[in-house]
GROMACS .gro file of C-alpha atoms in nm:
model
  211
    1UNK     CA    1   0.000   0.000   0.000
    2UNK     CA    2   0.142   0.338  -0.083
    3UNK     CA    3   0.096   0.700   0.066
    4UNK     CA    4  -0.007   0.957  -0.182
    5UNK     CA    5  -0.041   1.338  -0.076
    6UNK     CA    6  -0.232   1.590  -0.308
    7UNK     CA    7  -0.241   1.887  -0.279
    8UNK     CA    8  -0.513   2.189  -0.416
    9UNK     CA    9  -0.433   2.497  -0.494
   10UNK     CA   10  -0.483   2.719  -0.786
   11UNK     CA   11  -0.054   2.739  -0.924
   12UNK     CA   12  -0.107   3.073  -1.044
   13UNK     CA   13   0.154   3.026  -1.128
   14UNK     CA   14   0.363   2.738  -0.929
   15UNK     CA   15   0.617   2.899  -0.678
   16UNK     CA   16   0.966   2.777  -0.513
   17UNK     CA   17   0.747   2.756  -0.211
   18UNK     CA   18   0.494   2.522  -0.339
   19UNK     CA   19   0.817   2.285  -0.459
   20UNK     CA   20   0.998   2.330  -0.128
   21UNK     CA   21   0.637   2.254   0.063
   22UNK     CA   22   0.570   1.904  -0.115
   23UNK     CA   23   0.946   1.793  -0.122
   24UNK     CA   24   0.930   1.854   0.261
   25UNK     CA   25   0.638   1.669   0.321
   26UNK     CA   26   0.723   1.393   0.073
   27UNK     CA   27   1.062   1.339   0.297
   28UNK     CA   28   0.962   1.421   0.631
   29UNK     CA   29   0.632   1.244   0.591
   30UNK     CA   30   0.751   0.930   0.385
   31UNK     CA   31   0.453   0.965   0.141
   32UNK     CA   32   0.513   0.750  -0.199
   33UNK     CA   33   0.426   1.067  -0.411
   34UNK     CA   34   0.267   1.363  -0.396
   35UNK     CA   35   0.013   1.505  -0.668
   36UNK     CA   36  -0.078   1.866  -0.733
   37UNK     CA   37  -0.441   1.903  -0.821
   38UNK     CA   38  -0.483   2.271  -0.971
   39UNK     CA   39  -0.790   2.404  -0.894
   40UNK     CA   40  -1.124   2.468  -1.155
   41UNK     CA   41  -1.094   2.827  -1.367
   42UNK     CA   42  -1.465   2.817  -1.330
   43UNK     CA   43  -1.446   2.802  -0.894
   44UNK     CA   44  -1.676   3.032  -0.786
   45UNK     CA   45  -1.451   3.079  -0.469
   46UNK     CA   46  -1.104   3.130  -0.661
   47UNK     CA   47  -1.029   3.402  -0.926
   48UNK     CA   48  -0.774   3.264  -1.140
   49UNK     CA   49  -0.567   3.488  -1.391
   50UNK     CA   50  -0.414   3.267  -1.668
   51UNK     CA   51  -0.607   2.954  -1.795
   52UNK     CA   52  -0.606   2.610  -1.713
   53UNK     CA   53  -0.380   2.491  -1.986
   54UNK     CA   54  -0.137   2.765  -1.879
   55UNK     CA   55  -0.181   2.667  -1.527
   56UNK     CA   56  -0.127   2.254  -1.593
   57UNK     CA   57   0.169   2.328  -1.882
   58UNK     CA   58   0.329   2.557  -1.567
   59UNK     CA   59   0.292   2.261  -1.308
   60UNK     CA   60   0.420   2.036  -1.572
   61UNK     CA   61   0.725   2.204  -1.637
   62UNK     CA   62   0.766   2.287  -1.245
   63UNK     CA   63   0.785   1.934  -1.188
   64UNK     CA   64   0.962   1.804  -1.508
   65UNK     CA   65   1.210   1.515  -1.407
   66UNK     CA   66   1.077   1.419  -1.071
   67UNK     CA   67   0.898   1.112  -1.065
   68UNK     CA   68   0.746   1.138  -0.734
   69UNK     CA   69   0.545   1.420  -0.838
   70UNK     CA   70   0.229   1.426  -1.013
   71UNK     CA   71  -0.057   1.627  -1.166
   72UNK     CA   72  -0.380   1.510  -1.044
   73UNK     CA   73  -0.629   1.719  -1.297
   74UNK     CA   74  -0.962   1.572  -1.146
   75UNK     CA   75  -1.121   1.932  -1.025
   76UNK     CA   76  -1.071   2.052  -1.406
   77UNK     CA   77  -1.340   1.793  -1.525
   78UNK     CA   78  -1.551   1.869  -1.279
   79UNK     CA   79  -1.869   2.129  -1.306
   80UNK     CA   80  -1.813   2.358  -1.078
   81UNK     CA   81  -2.081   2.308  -0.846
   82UNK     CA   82  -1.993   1.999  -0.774
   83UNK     CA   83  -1.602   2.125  -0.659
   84UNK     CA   84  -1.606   2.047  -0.313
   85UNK     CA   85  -1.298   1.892  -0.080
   86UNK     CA   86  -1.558   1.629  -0.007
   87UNK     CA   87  -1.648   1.526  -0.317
   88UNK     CA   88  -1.326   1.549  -0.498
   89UNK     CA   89  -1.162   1.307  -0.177
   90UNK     CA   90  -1.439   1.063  -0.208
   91UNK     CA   91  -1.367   1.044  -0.593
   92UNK     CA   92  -1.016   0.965  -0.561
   93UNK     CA   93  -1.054   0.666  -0.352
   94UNK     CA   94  -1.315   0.526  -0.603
   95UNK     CA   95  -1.013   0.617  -0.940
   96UNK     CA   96  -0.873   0.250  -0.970
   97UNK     CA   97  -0.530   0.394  -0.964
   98UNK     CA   98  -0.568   0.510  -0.612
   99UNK     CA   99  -0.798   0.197  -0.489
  100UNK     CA  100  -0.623   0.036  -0.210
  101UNK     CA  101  -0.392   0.299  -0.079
  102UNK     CA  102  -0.339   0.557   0.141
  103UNK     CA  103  -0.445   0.920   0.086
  104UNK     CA  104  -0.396   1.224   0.216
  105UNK     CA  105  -0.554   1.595   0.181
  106UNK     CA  106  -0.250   1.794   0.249
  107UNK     CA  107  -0.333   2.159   0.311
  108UNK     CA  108  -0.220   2.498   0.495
  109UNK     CA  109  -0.313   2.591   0.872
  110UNK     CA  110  -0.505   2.871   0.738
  111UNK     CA  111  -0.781   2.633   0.556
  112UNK     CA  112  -0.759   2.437   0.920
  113UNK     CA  113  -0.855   2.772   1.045
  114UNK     CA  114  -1.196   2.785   0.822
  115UNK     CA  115  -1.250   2.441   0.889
  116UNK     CA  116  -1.326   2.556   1.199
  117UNK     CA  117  -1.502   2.831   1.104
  118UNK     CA  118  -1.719   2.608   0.898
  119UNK     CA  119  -1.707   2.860   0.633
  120UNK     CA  120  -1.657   2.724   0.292
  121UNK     CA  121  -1.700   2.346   0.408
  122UNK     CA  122  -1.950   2.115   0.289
  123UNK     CA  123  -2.009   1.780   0.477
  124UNK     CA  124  -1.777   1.907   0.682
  125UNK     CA  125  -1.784   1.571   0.970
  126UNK     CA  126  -1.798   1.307   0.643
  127UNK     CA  127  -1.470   1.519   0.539
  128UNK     CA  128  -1.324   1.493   0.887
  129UNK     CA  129  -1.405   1.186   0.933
  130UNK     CA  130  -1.332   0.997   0.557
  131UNK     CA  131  -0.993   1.124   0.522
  132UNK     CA  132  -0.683   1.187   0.664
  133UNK     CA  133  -0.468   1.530   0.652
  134UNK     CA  134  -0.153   1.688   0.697
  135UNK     CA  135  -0.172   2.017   0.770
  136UNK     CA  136   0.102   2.280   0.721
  137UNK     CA  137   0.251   2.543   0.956
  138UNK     CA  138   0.135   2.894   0.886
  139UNK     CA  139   0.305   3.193   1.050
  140UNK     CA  140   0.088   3.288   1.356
  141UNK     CA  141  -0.180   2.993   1.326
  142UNK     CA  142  -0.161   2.775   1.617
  143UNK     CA  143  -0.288   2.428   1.431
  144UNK     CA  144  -0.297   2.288   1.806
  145UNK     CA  145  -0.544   2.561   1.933
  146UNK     CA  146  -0.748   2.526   1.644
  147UNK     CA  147  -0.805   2.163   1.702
  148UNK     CA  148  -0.847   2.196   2.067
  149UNK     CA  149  -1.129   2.441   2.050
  150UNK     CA  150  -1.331   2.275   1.810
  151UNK     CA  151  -1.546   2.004   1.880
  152UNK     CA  152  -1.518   1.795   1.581
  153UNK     CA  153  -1.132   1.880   1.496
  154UNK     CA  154  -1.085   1.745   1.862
  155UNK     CA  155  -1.339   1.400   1.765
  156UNK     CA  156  -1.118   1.341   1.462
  157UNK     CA  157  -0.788   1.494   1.620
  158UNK     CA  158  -0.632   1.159   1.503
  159UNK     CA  159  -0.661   1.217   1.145
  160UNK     CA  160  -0.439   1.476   1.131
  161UNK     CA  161  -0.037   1.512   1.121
  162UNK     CA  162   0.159   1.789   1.113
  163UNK     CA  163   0.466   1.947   0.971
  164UNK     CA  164   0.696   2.242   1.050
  165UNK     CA  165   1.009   2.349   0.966
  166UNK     CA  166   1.221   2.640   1.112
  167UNK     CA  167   1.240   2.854   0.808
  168UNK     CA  168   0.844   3.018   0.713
  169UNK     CA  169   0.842   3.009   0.341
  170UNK     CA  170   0.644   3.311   0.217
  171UNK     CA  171   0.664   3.307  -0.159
  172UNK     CA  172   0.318   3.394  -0.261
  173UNK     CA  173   0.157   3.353  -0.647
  174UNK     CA  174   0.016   3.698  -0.554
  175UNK     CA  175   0.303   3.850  -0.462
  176UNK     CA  176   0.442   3.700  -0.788
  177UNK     CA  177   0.183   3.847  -1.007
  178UNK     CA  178   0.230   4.204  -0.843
  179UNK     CA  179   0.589   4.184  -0.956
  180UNK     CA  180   0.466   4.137  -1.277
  181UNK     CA  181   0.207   4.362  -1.294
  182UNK     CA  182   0.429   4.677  -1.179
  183UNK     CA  183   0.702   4.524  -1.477
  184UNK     CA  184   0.922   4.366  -1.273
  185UNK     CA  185   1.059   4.040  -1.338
  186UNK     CA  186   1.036   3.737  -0.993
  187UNK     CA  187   1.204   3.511  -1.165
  188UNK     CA  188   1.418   3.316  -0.872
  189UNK     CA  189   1.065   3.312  -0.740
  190UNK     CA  190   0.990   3.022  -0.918
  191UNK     CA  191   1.140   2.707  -1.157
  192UNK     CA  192   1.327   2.899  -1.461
  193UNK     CA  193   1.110   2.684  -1.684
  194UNK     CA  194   0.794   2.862  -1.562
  195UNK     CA  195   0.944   3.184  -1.575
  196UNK     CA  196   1.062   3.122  -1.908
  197UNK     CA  197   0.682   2.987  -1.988
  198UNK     CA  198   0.542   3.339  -1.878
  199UNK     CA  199   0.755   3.499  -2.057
  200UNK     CA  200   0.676   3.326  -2.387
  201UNK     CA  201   0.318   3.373  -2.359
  202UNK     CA  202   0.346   3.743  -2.229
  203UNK     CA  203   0.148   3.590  -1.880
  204UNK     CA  204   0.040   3.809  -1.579
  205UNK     CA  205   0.133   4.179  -1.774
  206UNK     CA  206   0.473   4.038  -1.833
  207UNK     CA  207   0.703   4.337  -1.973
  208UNK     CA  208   1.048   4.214  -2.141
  209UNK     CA  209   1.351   4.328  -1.921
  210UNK     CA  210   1.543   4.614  -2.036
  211UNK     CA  211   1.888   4.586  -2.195
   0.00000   0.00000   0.00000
């Protein structure tokens, strides 16, 4: 039996921290592999700025060479009412590639945090209580608090791991789209495949560098 993470998030675009957040967890956490599942263009809840294809060709280049990554596109076939951390969990285990083994929802402190809140979160016991999670540090979140003062985090406290390491990586896809928007040029922000990627297809109000 082997123990796959995945991981949602829109990659808009892929960041160094998004590659230095799965190879921790992959090591420190002994998972098998790790897929990246990029998140719906048509999400009510996100607002994504390049397209899908540009988003998947990114993560594909991001994780070029390294087999113990993966794209896992499931959300981008899925309408998107029917987008839900519930729903796209439940589908995985039923995919015969994944029958059999052991999966993960790996995710920040901060989406802990509105667990809690029970914004946002459909089924939100059948979540907690289906599937398993590792859940990231976040600067000022204590993940321990969180769990303590919620009455269903605390029923299912033993479906959850988590990781931290000493250095807080704050590479944002935000931040990395303001660079570009104001014309200047993040590139050591992220793999110099993507970079090179946005700047082919003039992405995020890309503006060539001056000689």
């Amino acid at each position: 039996m082997a123990k796959y993470g995945f991981l949602g998030s829109a990659f808009d675009p892929i960041t160094t921290g998004h590659l230095n957040t799965i190879q921790e967890i992959l090591e420190r956490k002994g998972f098998d592999k790790i897929f990246l599942m990029p998140s719906n263009n048509h999400r009510k809840d996100k607002d994504m700025h390049v397209s899908d294809e540009h988003r998947v060709n990114m993560l594909r280049l991001a994780i070029e060479g390294h087999s113990k990554f993966e794209i896992e596109d499931i959300e981008l076939h899925q309408p998107p009412w029917d987008i839900q951390t519930y729903n796209t969990m439940r589908k995985l285990r039923e995919m015969e590639k994944y029958k059999g083994h052991d999966l993960y929802f790996l995710m920040g402190a901060d989406l802990l945090r509105d667990i809690a809140s029970g914004e946002k979160w459909s089924h939100k016991e059948d979540l907690l209580k289906e599937n398993k999670f590792v859940v990231i540090r976040r600067e000022n979140i204590d993940m321990h608090e969180i769990i303590a003062k919620d009455k269903l985090l605390r029923k299912y406290e033993e479906h959850f791991d988590f990781i931290y390491w000493q250095v807080d990586n704050n590479i944002s896809s935000s931040y990395i789209r303001d660079e570009f928007e104001i014309g200047h040029h993040p590139k050591f922000y992220m793999p110099e495949k993507v970079y090179k990627y946005i700047e082919e297809h003039q992405l995020y109000g890309f503006v060539p560098e001056k000689d």
